[in-house]
Amino acid sequence: MIQFFHVYKAYPGDPPVLSDINLNVEKGEFVFLTGPSGAGKTTLLKLIFCAEKATKGQILVGGRNIARIRESAVPYLRRNIGVVFQDFKLLPHRTVEDNVSFTLDVLGVPRAEAREKVRRMLKLVGLEHKADSFPLRLSGGEQQRVVIARALVNDPTILLADEPTGNLDPALTVEIMDLLTQVNVRGTTVVVATHDATLLSRYQKRTVRLERGQIVSDEDGVKAARRMAAV
Amino acid sequence: MSVLAKATYFWRSAAVGLRHSPFVHFIAVTTIAIALFSAGMARGAARMLDNLLASLGGEVEVTVYLAPELGEDEVHGMRSRVEELSAGQVTVVPPDAALTRLRTELGDLGDALAELPENPLPATLELRVPPEKRNPAALQALAKELRALPGVSGVDYGEAAVERLTAIARALRFGSLVAFVVVLGATVIIVAATLQLAIYARRGEIEIQKLVGATDRFVKAPFLLEGLLQGLMGAGVALLGLWAFGRLLGPTLGQLFAFLLGPGVGTAWVEPRLALELVGAGCGLGLGGSFVAVGRFLRV
Ligand SMILES: Nc1ncnc2c1ncn2[C@@H]1O[C@H](COP(=O)(O)OP(=O)(O)O)[C@@H](O)[C@H]1O
Ligand SMILES: [Mg+2]
């Protein structure tokens, strides 16, 4: 579903942020992307949904080579990728319902149908009673769930989540992570970037570790579980 | 995917935009309204000028001097020839009448004319030129034709006056065209600047639209629509202003110019044709401004 071949990313004038990244994420997989702050996790996710362009190397998403994608094709790629942003990116002056509906408006989904889908999605994330609230009136965890609802309302094949629990207390963290694994069980490929080691031990999924822009380890869930047990 | 759903979304989005920053849009609408109002006023003024020219042109008479040896019958024959040729109205001024007129015009000096043994003046024809021939080119052609007629010894018309009036009219029209183009350019720039602010105010929304897969056209459409709405509203305000102007000041102006133009001037300032043109121009201005703004400031 997502493949990286010798991918490099450098911002002009700086040493490379990512070097020689090789990665293969299968359809329906759940992958943790971990590593210390500044390791390049966010940058790697950005490459996947074309918010940044690789300096070198090939990236395939759903079979498409996005290193050579035309600018005008980017929107169509993004419609298959839901993104949960580290900084939420919610519109403060729009209701929760309108924020979630944004993804569908862009596709030209008729209003009644969009409303129906948004309601169902809000129910899934447990926020149906907050549909008419404004984001800033919600707790951090609730806002995070709105972002997840917006990312998922269009049934994307891939869900990327950047530090989805970064601002949450432990109880809310569990809530959000349970939601993401649930989404994965329903068939969506999920990539979660996190520097939170407790998540890794609790969920025991495939874990790709980045350090200073390089992949230093890549263990599957079983291996991760075995290592955790040994500690 | 439904076109209708997108269209409604764009309209809603544009309406939200108008509500979102009312002051900015107020400025744009006012600017467009002022530009279109001025254009409408210029139109009205140009129409008055045309009427003025036409009525002054009515004074344009061509005097045809006939050969002195022509008898009365021949003079009347000439009269019909000239009428036929020019499609105008011809009055015969016999030599006696011409002499009397000259004497009164000369005043004291005129008494000297009484001493003349015989009337030296030829019969003349005074021709009132029909309106369609009251321009320099047509008058010149007519004069040439008349001069070529046998029995005509001379042709005279207010050549210089006609040419000067027409030149003034042309200069005024050209000047107002230049002014109009400048105003249009300035309006487009102001509309573009206000839409730039609107785009800036909604940059968060635009960013998220892009991230969830909106095409460039989808992002741009509401702003173009906003420009169009501004243009329509501006045209509406301008028309209302022109209508009110015509209603309030039209009668006064009509009276003021009545001695020059005759009755019936300055009544209808807003004709359907002008209204259509102004609405069209408003849409053009709004869309033009938003195209500039979207092209320059919406690097999506
Ligand atoms: N737009 C940018 N311009 C220059 N450097 C950047 C930019 N974005 C990120 N970086 C640098 O890239 C490195 C990796 O950043 P990031 O991918 O955000 O790491 P992580 O998400 O793992 O904390 C950091 O050193 C950061 O300073
Ligand atoms: Mg990061």
Coordinates of C-alpha atoms and ligand atoms in Angstrom, one line a residue:
Chain A
M1 CA 0.0 0.0 0.0
I2 CA 2.9 2.4 0.9
Q3 CA 6.4 1.7 -0.4
F4 CA 9.5 3.8 0.0
F5 CA 12.6 3.1 -2.1
H6 CA 15.9 4.9 -1.2
V7 CA 14.0 8.0 -0.3
Y8 CA 15.9 11.1 0.8
K9 CA 14.5 14.4 2.0
A10 CA 16.6 17.5 2.6
Y11 CA 15.5 21.1 3.1
P12 CA 17.7 23.5 1.3
G13 CA 20.9 24.4 3.2
D14 CA 20.3 21.7 5.9
P15 CA 21.7 18.2 6.2
P16 CA 19.1 15.6 5.1
V17 CA 16.1 15.1 7.4
L18 CA 15.5 11.6 6.0
S19 CA 18.2 9.4 4.4
D20 CA 17.8 6.2 2.4
I21 CA 14.4 5.3 3.7
N22 CA 13.2 1.8 2.6
L23 CA 9.8 0.8 3.8
N24 CA 6.9 -1.4 2.8
V25 CA 3.5 -1.1 4.5
E26 CA 1.0 -3.7 3.4
K27 CA -2.7 -3.1 2.9
G28 CA -4.6 -3.4 6.2
E29 CA -1.4 -3.2 8.3
F30 CA -1.1 -1.1 11.5
V31 CA 2.4 0.5 11.9
F32 CA 3.9 2.6 14.6
L33 CA 6.5 5.1 13.5
T34 CA 8.6 6.0 16.5
G35 CA 11.8 7.7 17.4
P36 CA 12.9 10.8 19.3
S37 CA 11.6 14.2 18.6
G38 CA 13.2 15.6 15.4
A39 CA 13.9 12.1 14.0
G40 CA 11.8 12.8 10.9
K41 CA 8.5 11.1 11.7
T42 CA 6.3 14.0 10.6
T43 CA 8.4 14.6 7.5
L44 CA 8.0 10.9 6.5
L45 CA 4.2 11.2 6.9
K46 CA 4.1 14.4 4.9
L47 CA 5.9 12.7 2.0
I48 CA 3.1 10.1 1.9
F49 CA 0.3 12.7 1.4
C50 CA 2.4 15.0 -0.8
A51 CA 2.6 17.8 1.7
E52 CA 6.4 17.6 0.9
K53 CA 8.3 16.3 -2.1
A54 CA 11.1 13.8 -1.7
T55 CA 14.5 15.1 -2.8
K56 CA 15.5 11.6 -4.1
G57 CA 14.0 8.1 -4.4
Q58 CA 10.6 6.7 -5.3
I59 CA 7.4 6.5 -3.2
L60 CA 4.5 4.4 -4.2
V61 CA 1.1 4.9 -2.6
G62 CA -1.6 2.5 -3.7
G63 CA 0.5 1.6 -6.7
R64 CA 1.0 5.3 -7.8
N65 CA 4.5 6.7 -8.1
I66 CA 4.0 10.0 -6.2
A67 CA 7.6 11.2 -6.8
R68 CA 6.4 12.0 -10.4
I69 CA 2.8 12.9 -9.7
R70 CA 1.4 15.9 -11.4
E71 CA 0.3 18.8 -9.2
S72 CA -3.3 18.5 -10.4
A73 CA -3.4 14.8 -9.4
V74 CA -2.5 15.5 -5.7
P75 CA -6.1 16.3 -4.6
Y76 CA -7.3 12.9 -5.9
L77 CA -4.5 11.1 -4.0
R78 CA -5.4 12.9 -0.8
R79 CA -9.0 11.8 -1.0
N80 CA -7.8 8.2 -0.3
I81 CA -5.7 9.3 2.7
G82 CA -7.1 10.5 6.0
V83 CA -4.7 12.5 8.0
V84 CA -4.9 13.2 11.8
F85 CA -2.7 16.3 12.3
Q86 CA -0.5 16.8 15.3
D87 CA -2.0 20.4 15.6
F88 CA -5.6 19.3 14.8
K89 CA -6.2 21.9 12.1
L90 CA -9.8 22.4 13.1
L91 CA -11.7 25.6 12.0
P92 CA -12.6 27.4 15.2
H93 CA -15.6 29.2 13.7
R94 CA -17.3 26.2 12.3
T95 CA -19.3 23.7 14.2
V96 CA -18.0 20.1 14.8
E97 CA -20.4 18.9 12.2
D98 CA -19.2 21.4 9.6
N99 CA -15.6 20.6 10.4
V100 CA -16.1 16.9 9.8
S101 CA -18.2 17.6 6.8
F102 CA -15.4 19.5 5.2
T103 CA -13.9 16.3 3.7
L104 CA -17.2 15.5 2.0
D105 CA -18.0 19.1 0.8
V106 CA -14.8 19.0 -1.2
L107 CA -16.0 15.8 -3.0
G108 CA -19.4 17.4 -3.8
V109 CA -21.3 14.9 -1.7
P110 CA -24.9 16.2 -1.5
R111 CA -25.7 17.9 1.8
A112 CA -28.3 15.4 3.1
E113 CA -26.0 12.5 2.4
A114 CA -23.0 14.3 3.9
R115 CA -25.1 15.0 7.0
E116 CA -26.0 11.4 7.4
K117 CA -22.4 10.2 7.1
V118 CA -21.1 12.9 9.5
R119 CA -23.7 11.9 12.1
R120 CA -22.7 8.3 11.8
M121 CA -19.0 9.1 12.1
L122 CA -19.6 11.3 15.1
K123 CA -21.5 8.5 16.8
L124 CA -18.5 6.2 16.1
V125 CA -16.1 8.6 17.9
G126 CA -18.7 9.2 20.6
L127 CA -19.4 12.8 19.9
E128 CA -22.9 12.8 18.4
H129 CA -24.1 15.1 21.2
K130 CA -21.4 17.7 20.3
A131 CA -22.3 18.1 16.6
D132 CA -23.4 21.7 17.0
S133 CA -20.6 22.8 19.4
F134 CA -17.5 24.8 18.3
P135 CA -14.1 23.1 18.6
L136 CA -12.6 25.4 21.2
R137 CA -15.5 24.5 23.5
L138 CA -14.3 20.9 23.5
S139 CA -11.6 19.1 25.5
G140 CA -8.3 18.1 23.9
G141 CA -9.5 14.5 23.6
E142 CA -12.8 15.5 22.1
Q143 CA -11.0 17.8 19.5
Q144 CA -8.7 14.9 18.6
R145 CA -11.8 12.7 18.0
V146 CA -13.3 15.3 15.8
V147 CA -10.1 15.3 13.7
I148 CA -10.2 11.5 13.5
A149 CA -13.8 11.7 12.4
R150 CA -12.9 14.2 9.7
A151 CA -10.1 12.0 8.5
L152 CA -12.3 8.9 8.3
V153 CA -15.7 10.2 7.2
N154 CA -14.7 9.6 3.5
D155 CA -13.7 6.0 4.1
P156 CA -10.0 6.5 3.1
T157 CA -7.9 3.4 2.4
I158 CA -5.0 4.9 4.5
L159 CA -5.1 6.7 7.8
L160 CA -2.0 8.7 8.9
A161 CA -1.9 9.9 12.5
D162 CA 0.8 12.3 13.7
E163 CA 1.2 12.1 17.5
P164 CA -2.6 11.5 17.9
T165 CA -2.2 11.2 21.7
G166 CA 0.5 13.8 22.2
N167 CA -1.7 16.2 24.2
L168 CA -3.9 13.7 26.0
D169 CA -4.0 12.2 29.5
P170 CA -3.6 8.4 29.8
A171 CA -7.3 7.6 29.9
L172 CA -8.0 9.6 26.7
T173 CA -4.9 8.1 25.1
V174 CA -6.4 4.7 25.5
E175 CA -9.7 5.8 24.1
I176 CA -8.1 7.3 21.0
M177 CA -5.8 4.4 20.4
D178 CA -8.7 1.9 20.8
L179 CA -10.5 3.9 18.1
L180 CA -7.6 3.7 15.7
T181 CA -7.1 0.0 16.2
Q182 CA -10.8 -0.4 15.6
V183 CA -10.5 1.5 12.4
N184 CA -7.7 -0.8 11.4
V185 CA -9.7 -3.9 12.1
R186 CA -12.3 -2.6 9.7
G187 CA -9.6 -2.7 6.9
T188 CA -8.0 0.7 6.9
T189 CA -4.2 0.8 6.7
V190 CA -3.0 2.8 9.7
V191 CA 0.3 4.5 10.3
V192 CA 0.7 6.2 13.7
A193 CA 3.7 8.4 14.4
T194 CA 4.5 8.6 18.2
H195 CA 7.4 9.1 20.5
D196 CA 5.3 7.6 23.4
A197 CA 7.0 4.3 24.4
T198 CA 4.0 3.2 26.6
L199 CA 1.8 3.1 23.5
L200 CA 4.2 0.7 21.8
S201 CA 4.3 -1.7 24.7
R202 CA 0.5 -1.6 25.2
Y203 CA -0.5 -2.2 21.6
Q204 CA 2.4 -4.4 20.4
K205 CA 2.2 -3.7 16.7
R206 CA 4.8 -3.5 13.9
T207 CA 7.2 -0.7 15.0
V208 CA 9.5 1.3 12.6
R209 CA 12.1 3.2 14.5
L210 CA 13.6 6.4 13.1
E211 CA 16.7 8.1 14.5
R212 CA 18.3 11.1 12.9
G213 CA 16.5 10.5 9.7
Q214 CA 17.3 6.8 9.3
I215 CA 15.4 3.7 10.0
V216 CA 17.3 1.9 12.8
S217 CA 14.9 -1.0 13.4
D218 CA 11.7 -2.5 12.0
E219 CA 10.1 -5.3 14.0
D220 CA 6.8 -6.9 13.5
G221 CA 4.2 -7.2 16.3
V222 CA 5.2 -10.6 17.5
K223 CA 8.9 -9.7 17.8
A224 CA 7.9 -6.4 19.5
A225 CA 5.8 -8.4 22.0
R226 CA 8.6 -10.8 22.6
R227 CA 11.1 -8.0 23.3
M228 CA 8.6 -6.3 25.6
A229 CA 8.1 -9.5 27.5
A230 CA 11.9 -9.9 27.9
V231 CA 12.2 -6.4 29.5
Chain B
M1 CA -20.2 13.6 -6.9
S2 CA -22.9 16.0 -7.8
V3 CA -22.5 19.3 -9.6
L4 CA -25.6 20.6 -7.9
A5 CA -24.1 19.9 -4.5
K6 CA -20.9 21.6 -5.4
A7 CA -22.8 24.6 -6.8
T8 CA -24.8 25.0 -3.6
Y9 CA -21.6 24.6 -1.6
F10 CA -19.9 27.4 -3.6
W11 CA -22.9 29.7 -3.1
R12 CA -23.0 29.0 0.6
S13 CA -19.3 29.5 0.8
A14 CA -19.4 32.8 -1.1
A15 CA -22.3 34.0 1.1
V16 CA -20.3 33.1 4.2
G17 CA -17.4 35.0 2.8
L18 CA -19.6 38.1 2.3
R19 CA -20.8 37.8 5.9
H20 CA -17.4 36.9 7.2
S21 CA -15.8 40.3 6.3
P22 CA -18.6 42.7 5.6
F23 CA -16.5 45.8 5.7
V24 CA -14.1 44.7 3.1
H25 CA -16.9 43.7 0.8
F26 CA -18.7 46.9 1.5
I27 CA -15.6 48.8 0.2
A28 CA -15.5 46.6 -3.0
V29 CA -19.2 47.0 -3.6
T30 CA -19.0 50.8 -3.0
T31 CA -16.1 51.1 -5.4
I32 CA -17.8 49.2 -8.1
A33 CA -21.0 51.2 -7.5
I34 CA -19.1 54.5 -7.8
A35 CA -17.4 53.5 -11.0
L36 CA -20.6 52.3 -12.6
F37 CA -22.6 55.3 -11.3
S38 CA -20.0 57.6 -12.9
A39 CA -20.2 55.7 -16.1
G40 CA -23.9 56.0 -16.1
M41 CA -23.6 59.8 -15.5
A42 CA -21.1 60.1 -18.3
R43 CA -23.6 58.3 -20.5
G44 CA -26.3 60.8 -19.6
A45 CA -24.0 63.7 -20.1
A46 CA -22.9 62.4 -23.5
R47 CA -26.6 62.0 -24.5
M48 CA -27.2 65.6 -23.5
L49 CA -24.2 66.7 -25.5
D50 CA -25.4 64.8 -28.5
N51 CA -28.8 66.5 -28.2
L52 CA -27.1 69.9 -27.8
L53 CA -25.0 69.3 -31.0
A54 CA -28.1 68.2 -32.9
S55 CA -30.0 71.3 -31.9
L56 CA -27.1 73.6 -32.6
G57 CA -26.6 71.7 -35.9
G58 CA -30.2 72.7 -36.7
E59 CA -28.9 76.2 -37.0
V60 CA -26.6 75.1 -39.7
E61 CA -27.9 76.5 -42.9
V62 CA -26.4 76.3 -46.3
T63 CA -26.7 79.5 -48.3
V64 CA -26.8 78.9 -52.1
Y65 CA -26.0 82.0 -54.2
L66 CA -27.6 81.9 -57.6
A67 CA -26.3 83.5 -60.7
P68 CA -27.7 87.1 -61.0
E69 CA -29.0 86.5 -64.6
L70 CA -31.6 83.8 -63.5
G71 CA -35.3 84.7 -63.9
E72 CA -37.9 84.0 -61.3
D73 CA -39.1 80.7 -62.9
E74 CA -35.5 79.5 -63.1
V75 CA -35.0 80.4 -59.4
H76 CA -38.0 78.3 -58.5
G77 CA -36.6 75.5 -60.7
M78 CA -33.4 75.7 -58.8
R79 CA -35.2 75.5 -55.5
S80 CA -36.8 72.2 -56.3
R81 CA -33.4 70.8 -57.6
V82 CA -31.8 71.8 -54.4
E83 CA -34.6 70.4 -52.2
E84 CA -34.4 67.1 -54.2
L85 CA -30.7 66.9 -53.8
S86 CA -30.4 67.7 -50.1
A87 CA -33.7 66.3 -48.8
G88 CA -33.8 69.5 -46.8
Q89 CA -36.1 72.6 -46.6
V90 CA -35.3 75.4 -48.9
T91 CA -36.5 79.0 -48.6
V92 CA -36.1 81.4 -51.5
V93 CA -34.8 84.9 -50.6
P94 CA -35.4 87.2 -53.6
P95 CA -32.9 90.0 -54.4
D96 CA -35.1 92.7 -52.9
A97 CA -35.5 90.9 -49.6
A98 CA -31.8 90.2 -49.5
L99 CA -31.1 93.9 -50.0
T100 CA -33.5 95.0 -47.3
R101 CA -32.0 92.5 -44.9
L102 CA -28.5 93.7 -45.7
R103 CA -29.6 97.3 -45.2
T104 CA -31.0 96.6 -41.7
E105 CA -27.9 94.6 -40.8
L106 CA -25.6 97.4 -41.8
G107 CA -27.5 100.1 -39.9
D108 CA -26.5 103.6 -40.7
L109 CA -24.1 102.5 -43.4
G110 CA -27.0 100.7 -45.0
D111 CA -28.4 104.0 -46.2
A112 CA -25.6 104.2 -48.7
L113 CA -27.1 101.1 -50.4
A114 CA -30.2 103.1 -51.3
E115 CA -28.1 105.2 -53.6
L116 CA -27.4 102.1 -55.8
P117 CA -28.9 102.3 -59.3
E118 CA -29.9 98.7 -59.3
N119 CA -29.9 95.8 -56.9
P120 CA -26.5 94.0 -57.2
L121 CA -27.5 91.0 -55.1
P122 CA -28.4 87.7 -56.6
A123 CA -31.3 85.6 -55.4
T124 CA -30.3 83.1 -52.8
L125 CA -31.6 79.8 -51.5
E126 CA -31.5 79.1 -47.8
L127 CA -31.3 75.4 -47.1
R128 CA -32.1 73.8 -43.7
V129 CA -30.0 70.7 -43.7
P130 CA -31.7 67.5 -42.5
P131 CA -30.2 66.1 -39.2
E132 CA -28.4 63.1 -40.7
K133 CA -26.3 65.5 -42.8
R134 CA -25.3 67.8 -40.0
N135 CA -21.7 66.7 -39.9
P136 CA -18.6 68.1 -41.5
A137 CA -18.1 65.3 -44.1
A138 CA -21.8 65.2 -45.2
L139 CA -22.0 69.0 -45.4
Q140 CA -18.8 69.2 -47.4
A141 CA -20.1 66.7 -49.9
L142 CA -23.4 68.5 -50.2
A143 CA -21.7 71.8 -50.8
K144 CA -19.6 70.3 -53.5
E145 CA -22.6 68.9 -55.2
L146 CA -24.5 72.2 -55.0
R147 CA -21.5 74.1 -56.4
A148 CA -21.5 71.9 -59.4
L149 CA -25.1 72.8 -60.3
P150 CA -25.4 75.1 -63.2
G151 CA -26.8 78.5 -62.1
V152 CA -25.1 78.4 -58.7
S153 CA -22.5 81.0 -58.2
G154 CA -21.5 80.2 -54.7
V155 CA -22.2 78.0 -51.6
D156 CA -21.7 79.0 -48.1
Y157 CA -22.1 77.1 -44.8
G158 CA -20.8 77.4 -41.2
E159 CA -17.9 75.2 -42.0
A160 CA -15.6 76.2 -39.2
A161 CA -18.4 76.2 -36.5
V162 CA -19.6 72.7 -37.4
E163 CA -16.1 71.3 -37.5
R164 CA -15.2 72.9 -34.1
L165 CA -18.4 71.6 -32.4
T166 CA -17.8 68.1 -33.7
A167 CA -14.2 68.2 -32.6
I168 CA -15.2 69.3 -29.1
A169 CA -17.7 66.4 -29.0
R170 CA -15.1 64.0 -30.2
A171 CA -12.5 65.2 -27.6
L172 CA -15.1 65.0 -24.8
R173 CA -16.0 61.5 -25.8
F174 CA -12.4 60.4 -26.0
G175 CA -11.6 62.0 -22.7
S176 CA -14.4 60.3 -20.9
L177 CA -13.4 57.0 -22.5
V178 CA -9.8 57.4 -21.1
A179 CA -11.2 58.4 -17.7
F180 CA -13.5 55.4 -17.8
V181 CA -10.7 53.0 -18.6
V182 CA -8.7 54.4 -15.7
V183 CA -11.6 54.1 -13.3
L184 CA -12.2 50.6 -14.5
G185 CA -8.6 49.6 -13.9
A186 CA -8.6 51.2 -10.5
T187 CA -11.8 49.4 -9.6
V188 CA -10.4 46.0 -10.6
I189 CA -7.3 46.7 -8.5
I190 CA -9.4 47.7 -5.4
V191 CA -11.7 44.7 -5.9
A192 CA -8.6 42.4 -6.2
A193 CA -7.2 44.0 -3.0
T194 CA -10.4 43.4 -1.0
L195 CA -10.6 39.8 -2.2
Q196 CA -6.9 39.4 -1.2
L197 CA -8.0 40.2 2.3
A198 CA -10.9 37.8 2.0
I199 CA -8.5 35.1 0.9
Y200 CA -6.2 35.9 3.7
A201 CA -9.0 35.8 6.2
R202 CA -9.9 32.3 5.0
R203 CA -6.4 30.9 4.6
G204 CA -6.9 28.3 7.4
E205 CA -9.9 27.0 5.6
I206 CA -8.1 26.9 2.3
E207 CA -5.2 25.0 3.8
I208 CA -7.5 22.4 5.2
Q209 CA -9.5 22.2 2.0
K210 CA -6.3 21.4 0.2
L211 CA -5.3 18.8 2.8
V212 CA -8.5 16.9 2.5
G213 CA -8.2 16.8 -1.3
A214 CA -9.9 19.9 -2.8
T215 CA -8.8 20.7 -6.3
D216 CA -7.5 24.2 -7.1
R217 CA -10.7 25.0 -9.0
F218 CA -12.8 24.0 -6.0
V219 CA -10.8 26.3 -3.7
K220 CA -11.0 29.2 -6.2
A221 CA -14.6 29.0 -7.2
P222 CA -16.2 30.6 -4.1
F223 CA -13.9 33.7 -4.5
L224 CA -14.8 34.1 -8.1
L225 CA -18.4 33.9 -7.1
E226 CA -17.8 36.5 -4.4
G227 CA -16.4 38.8 -7.0
L228 CA -19.4 38.2 -9.2
L229 CA -21.8 38.9 -6.3
Q230 CA -19.9 42.1 -5.5
G231 CA -20.2 43.2 -9.1
L232 CA -23.9 42.5 -9.2
M233 CA -24.5 44.4 -5.9
G234 CA -22.3 47.3 -7.1
A235 CA -24.4 47.5 -10.3
G236 CA -27.6 47.4 -8.3
V237 CA -26.5 50.2 -6.1
A238 CA -25.3 52.3 -9.1
L239 CA -28.6 51.8 -10.9
L240 CA -30.5 52.8 -7.8
G241 CA -28.3 55.9 -7.5
L242 CA -28.8 56.8 -11.2
W243 CA -32.5 56.3 -10.9
A244 CA -32.7 58.4 -7.8
F245 CA -30.6 61.1 -9.5
G246 CA -32.8 61.1 -12.5
R247 CA -35.9 61.3 -10.3
L248 CA -34.6 64.1 -8.1
L249 CA -32.5 66.2 -10.5
G250 CA -33.8 65.2 -13.9
P251 CA -36.6 67.7 -14.0
T252 CA -34.4 70.6 -12.8
L253 CA -31.7 69.7 -15.4
G254 CA -34.4 69.4 -18.0
Q255 CA -35.6 72.9 -17.3
L256 CA -32.1 74.2 -17.1
F257 CA -31.3 73.0 -20.6
A258 CA -34.7 73.3 -22.1
F259 CA -33.8 76.6 -23.8
L260 CA -30.9 74.9 -25.5
L261 CA -32.3 71.5 -26.1
G262 CA -36.0 71.9 -26.3
P263 CA -38.4 69.8 -24.1
G264 CA -38.0 66.1 -23.3
V265 CA -34.4 66.0 -22.4
G266 CA -33.0 64.6 -19.1
T267 CA -36.1 62.5 -18.4
A268 CA -35.0 58.9 -18.6
W269 CA -31.5 58.4 -17.1
V270 CA -31.9 54.7 -16.6
E271 CA -32.9 53.0 -19.8
P272 CA -33.1 49.2 -19.9
R273 CA -30.2 49.1 -22.3
L274 CA -28.0 51.1 -19.9
A275 CA -29.1 49.0 -17.0
L276 CA -28.1 45.8 -18.8
E277 CA -24.8 47.3 -19.8
L278 CA -24.1 48.4 -16.2
V279 CA -25.0 45.0 -14.8
G280 CA -22.7 43.4 -17.4
A281 CA -19.9 45.8 -16.6
G282 CA -20.4 45.1 -12.8
C283 CA -20.1 41.4 -13.3
G284 CA -17.0 42.0 -15.5
L285 CA -15.4 44.2 -12.8
G286 CA -16.2 41.8 -10.0
L287 CA -15.0 38.8 -11.9
G288 CA -12.0 40.6 -13.2
G289 CA -10.9 41.7 -9.7
S290 CA -11.4 38.2 -8.3
F291 CA -9.5 36.6 -11.2
V292 CA -6.6 39.0 -10.5
A293 CA -6.8 38.2 -6.7
V294 CA -7.1 34.5 -7.1
G295 CA -4.3 34.4 -9.7
R296 CA -1.9 36.5 -7.7
F297 CA -2.7 35.6 -4.1
L298 CA -4.1 32.1 -4.1
R299 CA -1.0 30.1 -4.8
V300 CA -2.5 26.8 -4.0
Ligands
LIG1 N1 10.0 23.1 6.8 C1 11.2 22.7 7.4 N2 12.3 23.4 7.0 C2 13.5 23.0 7.5 N3 13.6 22.0 8.4 C3 12.6 21.3 8.8 C4 11.3 21.6 8.3 N4 10.4 20.8 8.8 C5 11.1 20.0 9.6 N5 12.4 20.3 9.6 C6 13.5 19.6 10.3 O1 13.4 18.2 10.0 C7 13.7 17.5 11.2 C8 12.7 16.4 11.4 O2 11.5 17.0 11.8 P1 10.2 16.2 12.0 O3 9.9 15.4 10.8 O4 9.1 17.2 12.4 O5 10.5 15.3 13.2 P2 9.6 14.5 14.2 O6 8.2 14.6 13.7 O7 10.2 13.1 14.3 O8 9.7 15.2 15.5 C9 13.9 18.4 12.3 O9 15.3 18.6 12.5 C10 13.3 19.7 11.8 O10 13.9 20.8 12.4
MG2 MG 6.5 15.4 14.6

